[in-house]
Amino acid sequence: MRIIRTVDYKDMSRKAANVISAQVILKPKSVLGLATGTTPIGTYKQLAAWCAKGDVDFSQVSTYNLDEYRGLSHEDVQSYHYFMRTNFFDHINIDLANTHVPDGSNPDADAACREYDRMVAEAGYPDLQLLGIGRNGHIGFNEPGPYFSKGTHMVNLTESTIKANSRLFDSEDQVPRQAYTMGVQTIMYARSILVVANGEEKADAVYRMCYGPVDPQCPASILQLHTNCTVIADEAALSKCPRA
Ligand code: GLP
C-alpha cells in the first residue's frame, strides 16, 4: 500500500484528481470504478475543472459505480444515479451511455446484481477503482461481517451506516435499509485502487485498513493484499497511523 499524506481536504482532492487524470491521459479508453459519498466530491470538482480547460478528456472513458440504494428510482435526488450526474457526469465530456450504476430501481435483487456483474466483467474490470471508506471500514456497501463478499449482491445496511448517511436525508427513517453493491472480490479485480479519506472520524477505519489484521470485520483491510493500492488521506484521517 502506498500512503500519501496531504495537508487537508483540498490537497487530498487535487492529488486524487491528478492520479485519475494520469490514468485517463495514459489510457483514454480507461474503465474507471467510481464511488459516491462526500469524500470524492472535491476530486470530481477538480476533474471537472481540468476537463473544462481541456486538460483531461473523458469522451472515451467508461465508468462503473460501486453501489446504489435499493428501491430508489434513477431520478430520486437521494439515488447514487442522481449523485453521479449532478456531482460529476453533467460537468465532464463523458458519454452518459458509458456510465453505469447498479440498478436500484429493479426490485429483483438477483437479476439486478447478476446483470451488473456481467457488465463489469464484460468491460474487463476497472483499470482504476476509486474508493471512499466508511467509519466502520466498509467499502462500497460491503459492511463488516464474517467473510469477504464476492460479486455484486444485496446488503442490509448496518445501523452505523444508516446513521452516518442520514445526514444527507431529511430524517433517519428516509435512509433506505438495503443496497446493491459490488462485492469485495470484484473490487480486488481492479488493476489499481485509489482510496480517499479525510477527517478525524475516519482515523480508526484508516488505521485498521492500513495496519490492522486483514479481517472481514474491516472490509477495507483486504486492500493490504492488493498489489497496486494507493491511499490519499489528510492529516486528520491519518492521525492514528505511524508517520513513514
Ligand atoms: C457510503 C458509500 C461508500 C462511501 C462511504 C463513506 O455509505 N456507500 O461508498 O465510501 O459511505 O462516505 P463519505 O465519503 O460520505 O464519508
mmCIF file of C-alpha atoms and ligand atoms in Angstrom:
data_model
loop_
_atom_site.group_PDB
_atom_site.id
_atom_site.type_symbol
_atom_site.label_atom_id
_atom_site.label_comp_id
_atom_site.label_asym_id
_atom_site.label_seq_id
_atom_site.Cartn_x
_atom_site.Cartn_y
_atom_site.Cartn_z
ATOM 1 C CA MET A 1 0.000 0.000 0.000
ATOM 2 C CA ARG A 2 1.266 3.445 -0.866
ATOM 3 C CA ILE A 3 0.130 6.047 1.666
ATOM 4 C CA ILE A 4 0.138 9.709 0.668
ATOM 5 C CA ARG A 5 -0.393 12.206 3.487
ATOM 6 C CA THR A 6 -1.982 15.515 2.485
ATOM 7 C CA VAL A 7 -2.343 18.709 4.478
ATOM 8 C CA ASP A 8 -6.090 18.985 4.064
ATOM 9 C CA TYR A 9 -9.172 18.005 2.051
ATOM 10 C CA LYS A 10 -8.319 20.291 -0.864
ATOM 11 C CA ASP A 11 -4.827 18.854 -1.163
ATOM 12 C CA MET A 12 -6.273 15.300 -0.967
ATOM 13 C CA SER A 13 -8.788 16.100 -3.716
ATOM 14 C CA ARG A 14 -6.193 17.615 -6.051
ATOM 15 C CA LYS A 15 -3.774 14.736 -5.610
ATOM 16 C CA ALA A 16 -6.513 12.149 -6.190
ATOM 17 C CA ALA A 17 -7.677 14.047 -9.281
ATOM 18 C CA ASN A 18 -4.089 14.033 -10.539
ATOM 19 C CA VAL A 19 -3.888 10.250 -10.236
ATOM 20 C CA ILE A 20 -7.207 9.792 -12.081
ATOM 21 C CA SER A 21 -6.190 12.295 -14.787
ATOM 22 C CA ALA A 22 -2.905 10.477 -15.317
ATOM 23 C CA GLN A 23 -4.816 7.214 -15.740
ATOM 24 C CA VAL A 24 -7.132 8.746 -18.356
ATOM 25 C CA ILE A 25 -4.304 10.543 -20.192
ATOM 26 C CA LEU A 26 -2.237 7.355 -20.364
ATOM 27 C CA LYS A 27 -5.239 5.247 -21.426
ATOM 28 C CA PRO A 28 -8.060 7.318 -22.984
ATOM 29 C CA LYS A 29 -10.378 4.274 -23.035
ATOM 30 C CA SER A 30 -9.939 3.649 -19.314
ATOM 31 C CA VAL A 31 -12.564 1.809 -17.315
ATOM 32 C CA LEU A 32 -12.977 3.688 -14.051
ATOM 33 C CA GLY A 33 -14.657 2.307 -10.952
ATOM 34 C CA LEU A 34 -16.289 5.234 -9.150
ATOM 35 C CA ALA A 35 -17.558 5.946 -5.665
ATOM 36 C CA THR A 36 -20.161 8.172 -4.054
ATOM 37 C CA GLY A 37 -20.077 9.802 -0.627
ATOM 38 C CA THR A 38 -18.929 13.230 0.490
ATOM 39 C CA THR A 39 -15.212 12.420 0.283
ATOM 40 C CA PRO A 40 -14.758 12.204 -3.529
ATOM 41 C CA ILE A 41 -16.823 15.336 -4.303
ATOM 42 C CA GLY A 42 -13.737 17.594 -4.289
ATOM 43 C CA THR A 43 -11.910 15.145 -6.560
ATOM 44 C CA TYR A 44 -14.818 15.204 -9.028
ATOM 45 C CA LYS A 45 -14.916 19.024 -8.923
ATOM 46 C CA GLN A 46 -11.214 19.253 -9.689
ATOM 47 C CA LEU A 47 -11.507 16.774 -12.571
ATOM 48 C CA ALA A 48 -14.449 18.730 -13.995
ATOM 49 C CA ALA A 49 -12.393 21.948 -13.859
ATOM 50 C CA TRP A 50 -9.477 20.315 -15.673
ATOM 51 C CA CYS A 51 -11.853 18.779 -18.208
ATOM 52 C CA ALA A 52 -13.352 22.241 -18.918
ATOM 53 C CA LYS A 53 -9.821 23.543 -19.554
ATOM 54 C CA GLY A 54 -9.175 20.685 -21.976
ATOM 55 C CA ASP A 55 -6.542 19.056 -19.772
ATOM 56 C CA VAL A 56 -8.344 15.740 -19.429
ATOM 57 C CA ASP A 57 -10.753 14.089 -21.837
ATOM 58 C CA PHE A 58 -13.434 11.638 -20.698
ATOM 59 C CA SER A 59 -15.032 11.105 -24.110
ATOM 60 C CA GLN A 60 -13.815 7.504 -24.375
ATOM 61 C CA VAL A 61 -13.925 6.593 -20.698
ATOM 62 C CA SER A 62 -16.469 4.196 -19.249
ATOM 63 C CA THR A 63 -17.415 4.065 -15.576
ATOM 64 C CA TYR A 64 -18.868 1.536 -13.157
ATOM 65 C CA ASN A 65 -20.082 2.744 -9.785
ATOM 66 C CA LEU A 66 -19.755 0.686 -6.668
ATOM 67 C CA ASP A 67 -23.228 0.770 -5.293
ATOM 68 C CA GLU A 68 -26.806 2.057 -5.208
ATOM 69 C CA TYR A 69 -29.658 2.129 -2.716
ATOM 70 C CA ARG A 70 -32.338 -0.470 -3.413
ATOM 71 C CA GLY A 71 -35.800 0.905 -4.135
ATOM 72 C CA LEU A 72 -34.899 4.372 -5.436
ATOM 73 C CA SER A 73 -35.606 5.487 -8.988
ATOM 74 C CA HIS A 74 -32.726 6.861 -11.060
ATOM 75 C CA GLU A 75 -34.269 10.329 -10.753
ATOM 76 C CA ASP A 76 -34.601 10.237 -6.977
ATOM 77 C CA VAL A 77 -32.386 13.010 -5.585
ATOM 78 C CA GLN A 78 -31.056 10.591 -2.967
ATOM 79 C CA SER A 79 -30.077 7.960 -5.509
ATOM 80 C CA TYR A 80 -26.453 7.444 -6.466
ATOM 81 C CA HIS A 81 -27.522 7.721 -10.129
ATOM 82 C CA TYR A 82 -28.572 11.297 -9.383
ATOM 83 C CA PHE A 83 -25.474 11.945 -7.247
ATOM 84 C CA MET A 84 -23.128 10.902 -10.041
ATOM 85 C CA ARG A 85 -24.888 13.017 -12.648
ATOM 86 C CA THR A 86 -25.048 16.159 -10.545
ATOM 87 C CA ASN A 87 -21.611 15.862 -8.953
ATOM 88 C CA PHE A 88 -19.632 14.587 -11.920
ATOM 89 C CA PHE A 89 -21.102 13.337 -15.203
ATOM 90 C CA ASP A 90 -23.034 16.536 -16.017
ATOM 91 C CA HIS A 91 -19.783 18.505 -15.728
ATOM 92 C CA ILE A 92 -17.452 16.416 -17.901
ATOM 93 C CA ASN A 93 -17.460 15.324 -21.530
ATOM 94 C CA ILE A 94 -18.385 11.709 -20.809
ATOM 95 C CA ASP A 95 -20.962 9.825 -22.897
ATOM 96 C CA LEU A 96 -23.729 9.019 -20.378
ATOM 97 C CA ALA A 97 -24.292 5.734 -22.209
ATOM 98 C CA ASN A 98 -20.850 4.686 -20.963
ATOM 99 C CA THR A 99 -21.697 5.309 -17.302
ATOM 100 C CA HIS A 100 -23.062 2.501 -15.148
ATOM 101 C CA VAL A 101 -24.532 2.330 -11.657
ATOM 102 C CA PRO A 102 -26.261 -0.765 -10.201
ATOM 103 C CA ASP A 103 -29.993 -0.621 -10.932
ATOM 104 C CA GLY A 104 -31.526 0.084 -7.520
ATOM 105 C CA SER A 105 -34.915 0.561 -9.159
ATOM 106 C CA ASN A 106 -35.038 -3.153 -10.023
ATOM 107 C CA PRO A 107 -36.657 -4.909 -7.037
ATOM 108 C CA ASP A 108 -35.358 -8.273 -8.286
ATOM 109 C CA ALA A 109 -32.058 -8.278 -6.401
ATOM 110 C CA ASP A 110 -30.677 -11.416 -8.052
ATOM 111 C CA ALA A 111 -31.356 -10.165 -11.567
ATOM 112 C CA ALA A 112 -30.041 -6.650 -10.876
ATOM 113 C CA CYS A 113 -26.827 -7.938 -9.280
ATOM 114 C CA ARG A 114 -26.177 -10.642 -11.873
ATOM 115 C CA GLU A 115 -26.630 -8.143 -14.679
ATOM 116 C CA TYR A 116 -24.203 -5.714 -13.057
ATOM 117 C CA ASP A 117 -21.562 -8.425 -12.594
ATOM 118 C CA ARG A 118 -21.978 -9.382 -16.233
ATOM 119 C CA MET A 119 -21.435 -5.791 -17.372
ATOM 120 C CA VAL A 120 -18.387 -5.184 -15.171
ATOM 121 C CA ALA A 121 -16.833 -8.482 -16.295
ATOM 122 C CA GLU A 122 -17.543 -7.706 -19.947
ATOM 123 C CA ALA A 123 -15.812 -4.335 -19.528
ATOM 124 C CA GLY A 124 -12.745 -6.230 -18.261
ATOM 125 C CA TYR A 125 -12.932 -4.760 -14.706
ATOM 126 C CA PRO A 126 -11.735 -1.258 -13.769
ATOM 127 C CA ASP A 127 -8.271 -0.023 -14.642
ATOM 128 C CA LEU A 128 -8.606 2.208 -11.600
ATOM 129 C CA GLN A 129 -11.110 1.880 -8.796
ATOM 130 C CA LEU A 130 -11.771 4.964 -6.652
ATOM 131 C CA LEU A 131 -12.944 4.194 -3.109
ATOM 132 C CA GLY A 132 -14.066 6.076 -0.036
ATOM 133 C CA ILE A 133 -14.150 4.341 3.323
ATOM 134 C CA GLY A 134 -16.986 4.094 5.824
ATOM 135 C CA ARG A 135 -16.402 4.830 9.509
ATOM 136 C CA ASN A 136 -16.754 1.109 10.212
ATOM 137 C CA GLY A 137 -14.276 0.206 7.458
ATOM 138 C CA HIS A 138 -16.860 -0.538 4.770
ATOM 139 C CA ILE A 139 -16.007 -0.160 1.086
ATOM 140 C CA GLY A 140 -18.848 0.313 -1.363
ATOM 141 C CA PHE A 141 -21.608 -1.002 0.868
ATOM 142 C CA ASN A 142 -19.650 -4.073 1.923
ATOM 143 C CA GLU A 143 -20.296 -3.952 5.634
ATOM 144 C CA PRO A 144 -18.257 -5.723 8.341
ATOM 145 C CA GLY A 145 -19.166 -9.408 8.533
ATOM 146 C CA PRO A 146 -17.852 -12.949 8.876
ATOM 147 C CA TYR A 147 -16.347 -13.174 5.381
ATOM 148 C CA PHE A 148 -15.318 -11.043 2.399
ATOM 149 C CA SER A 149 -18.048 -10.845 -0.237
ATOM 150 C CA LYS A 150 -17.583 -11.921 -3.845
ATOM 151 C CA GLY A 151 -19.694 -10.372 -6.644
ATOM 152 C CA THR A 152 -22.469 -7.782 -6.675
ATOM 153 C CA HIS A 153 -25.066 -8.552 -4.025
ATOM 154 C CA MET A 154 -27.820 -7.050 -1.937
ATOM 155 C CA VAL A 155 -26.911 -5.884 1.564
ATOM 156 C CA ASN A 156 -28.826 -4.820 4.625
ATOM 157 C CA LEU A 157 -27.159 -1.624 5.797
ATOM 158 C CA THR A 158 -25.851 -1.564 9.364
ATOM 159 C CA GLU A 159 -27.266 0.855 11.928
ATOM 160 C CA SER A 160 -23.972 2.758 11.937
ATOM 161 C CA THR A 161 -24.073 3.292 8.161
ATOM 162 C CA ILE A 162 -27.745 4.298 8.238
ATOM 163 C CA LYS A 163 -26.905 6.815 10.966
ATOM 164 C CA ALA A 164 -23.839 8.139 9.123
ATOM 165 C CA ASN A 165 -25.707 8.502 5.823
ATOM 166 C CA SER A 166 -28.815 10.045 7.444
ATOM 167 C CA ARG A 167 -27.053 13.436 7.411
ATOM 168 C CA LEU A 168 -27.822 13.549 3.691
ATOM 169 C CA PHE A 169 -31.557 12.800 4.190
ATOM 170 C CA ASP A 170 -34.310 14.760 5.969
ATOM 171 C CA SER A 171 -34.515 12.090 8.650
ATOM 172 C CA GLU A 172 -33.034 8.697 9.530
ATOM 173 C CA ASP A 173 -36.349 6.969 8.603
ATOM 174 C CA GLN A 174 -35.847 8.013 4.995
ATOM 175 C CA VAL A 175 -32.497 6.253 4.552
ATOM 176 C CA PRO A 176 -33.101 3.092 2.519
ATOM 177 C CA ARG A 177 -32.310 -0.050 4.525
ATOM 178 C CA GLN A 178 -30.920 -2.030 1.606
ATOM 179 C CA ALA A 179 -28.475 -1.512 -1.223
ATOM 180 C CA TYR A 180 -26.844 -3.336 -4.121
ATOM 181 C CA THR A 181 -23.064 -3.245 -4.008
ATOM 182 C CA MET A 182 -20.142 -4.535 -5.996
ATOM 183 C CA GLY A 183 -18.511 -7.265 -3.899
ATOM 184 C CA VAL A 184 -15.065 -7.141 -2.328
ATOM 185 C CA GLN A 185 -13.734 -9.716 -4.775
ATOM 186 C CA THR A 186 -14.823 -7.578 -7.731
ATOM 187 C CA ILE A 187 -13.208 -4.515 -6.153
ATOM 188 C CA MET A 188 -9.962 -6.501 -5.799
ATOM 189 C CA TYR A 189 -10.058 -7.343 -9.546
ATOM 190 C CA ALA A 190 -9.381 -3.666 -10.368
ATOM 191 C CA ARG A 191 -5.855 -3.205 -11.701
ATOM 192 C CA SER A 192 -5.259 -0.251 -9.420
ATOM 193 C CA ILE A 193 -7.106 1.145 -6.430
ATOM 194 C CA LEU A 194 -7.182 4.679 -5.076
ATOM 195 C CA VAL A 195 -8.689 5.257 -1.617
ATOM 196 C CA VAL A 196 -9.512 8.788 -0.468
ATOM 197 C CA ALA A 197 -10.212 9.652 3.162
ATOM 198 C CA ASN A 198 -10.383 12.805 5.213
ATOM 199 C CA GLY A 199 -11.338 13.887 8.694
ATOM 200 C CA GLU A 200 -10.821 12.577 12.188
ATOM 201 C CA GLU A 201 -13.959 10.422 12.106
ATOM 202 C CA LYS A 202 -12.178 8.190 9.566
ATOM 203 C CA ALA A 203 -8.947 7.851 11.596
ATOM 204 C CA ASP A 204 -9.844 4.481 13.179
ATOM 205 C CA ALA A 205 -11.047 2.970 9.913
ATOM 206 C CA VAL A 206 -7.961 4.226 8.064
ATOM 207 C CA TYR A 207 -5.662 2.774 10.721
ATOM 208 C CA ARG A 208 -7.406 -0.614 10.530
ATOM 209 C CA MET A 209 -7.380 -0.527 6.717
ATOM 210 C CA CYS A 210 -3.623 0.140 6.559
ATOM 211 C CA TYR A 211 -2.211 -1.505 9.681
ATOM 212 C CA GLY A 212 -4.837 -3.798 11.208
ATOM 213 C CA PRO A 213 -5.234 -7.519 10.578
ATOM 214 C CA VAL A 214 -6.759 -8.467 7.224
ATOM 215 C CA ASP A 215 -10.197 -9.204 8.606
ATOM 216 C CA PRO A 216 -13.702 -9.050 7.076
ATOM 217 C CA GLN A 217 -14.753 -7.161 10.212
ATOM 218 C CA CYS A 218 -12.924 -4.302 8.490
ATOM 219 C CA PRO A 219 -13.632 -4.917 4.780
ATOM 220 C CA ALA A 220 -11.121 -2.256 3.669
ATOM 221 C CA SER A 221 -8.281 -4.197 5.337
ATOM 222 C CA ILE A 222 -8.184 -6.603 2.372
ATOM 223 C CA LEU A 223 -6.720 -3.757 0.316
ATOM 224 C CA GLN A 224 -3.390 -4.500 2.045
ATOM 225 C CA LEU A 225 -3.231 -7.549 -0.229
ATOM 226 C CA HIS A 226 -3.781 -5.592 -3.453
ATOM 227 C CA THR A 227 -0.601 -5.121 -5.462
ATOM 228 C CA ASN A 228 -1.361 -1.560 -6.593
ATOM 229 C CA CYS A 229 -3.305 0.315 -3.940
ATOM 230 C CA THR A 230 -2.750 3.976 -3.084
ATOM 231 C CA VAL A 231 -4.311 5.735 -0.104
ATOM 232 C CA ILE A 232 -4.516 9.525 -0.266
ATOM 233 C CA ALA A 233 -5.640 10.909 3.069
ATOM 234 C CA ASP A 234 -5.355 14.087 5.069
ATOM 235 C CA GLU A 235 -3.515 14.532 8.389
ATOM 236 C CA ALA A 236 -6.694 14.037 10.424
ATOM 237 C CA ALA A 237 -7.618 10.741 8.754
ATOM 238 C CA LEU A 238 -4.007 9.531 9.168
ATOM 239 C CA SER A 239 -3.675 10.790 12.740
ATOM 240 C CA LYS A 240 -3.646 7.238 14.170
ATOM 241 C CA CYS A 241 -1.172 5.895 11.610
ATOM 242 C CA PRO A 242 2.602 5.972 12.127
ATOM 243 C CA ARG A 243 4.487 8.549 10.054
ATOM 244 C CA ALA A 244 6.508 6.812 7.361
HETATM 245 C C1 GLP B 1 -21.233 5.377 1.788
HETATM 246 C C2 GLP B 1 -20.844 4.777 0.415
HETATM 247 C C3 GLP B 1 -19.379 4.432 0.355
HETATM 248 C C4 GLP B 1 -18.587 5.602 0.914
HETATM 249 C C5 GLP B 1 -18.847 5.736 2.386
HETATM 250 C C6 GLP B 1 -18.181 6.954 3.032
HETATM 251 O O1 GLP B 1 -22.053 4.564 2.562
HETATM 252 N N1 GLP B 1 -21.605 3.624 0.037
HETATM 253 O O2 GLP B 1 -19.017 4.130 -0.985
HETATM 254 O O3 GLP B 1 -17.212 5.394 0.725
HETATM 255 O O4 GLP B 1 -20.227 5.736 2.684
HETATM 256 O O5 GLP B 1 -18.894 8.110 2.723
HETATM 257 P P1 GLP B 1 -18.372 9.578 2.972
HETATM 258 O O6 GLP B 1 -17.337 9.824 1.937
HETATM 259 O O7 GLP B 1 -19.572 10.449 2.798
HETATM 260 O O8 GLP B 1 -17.805 9.604 4.347
#
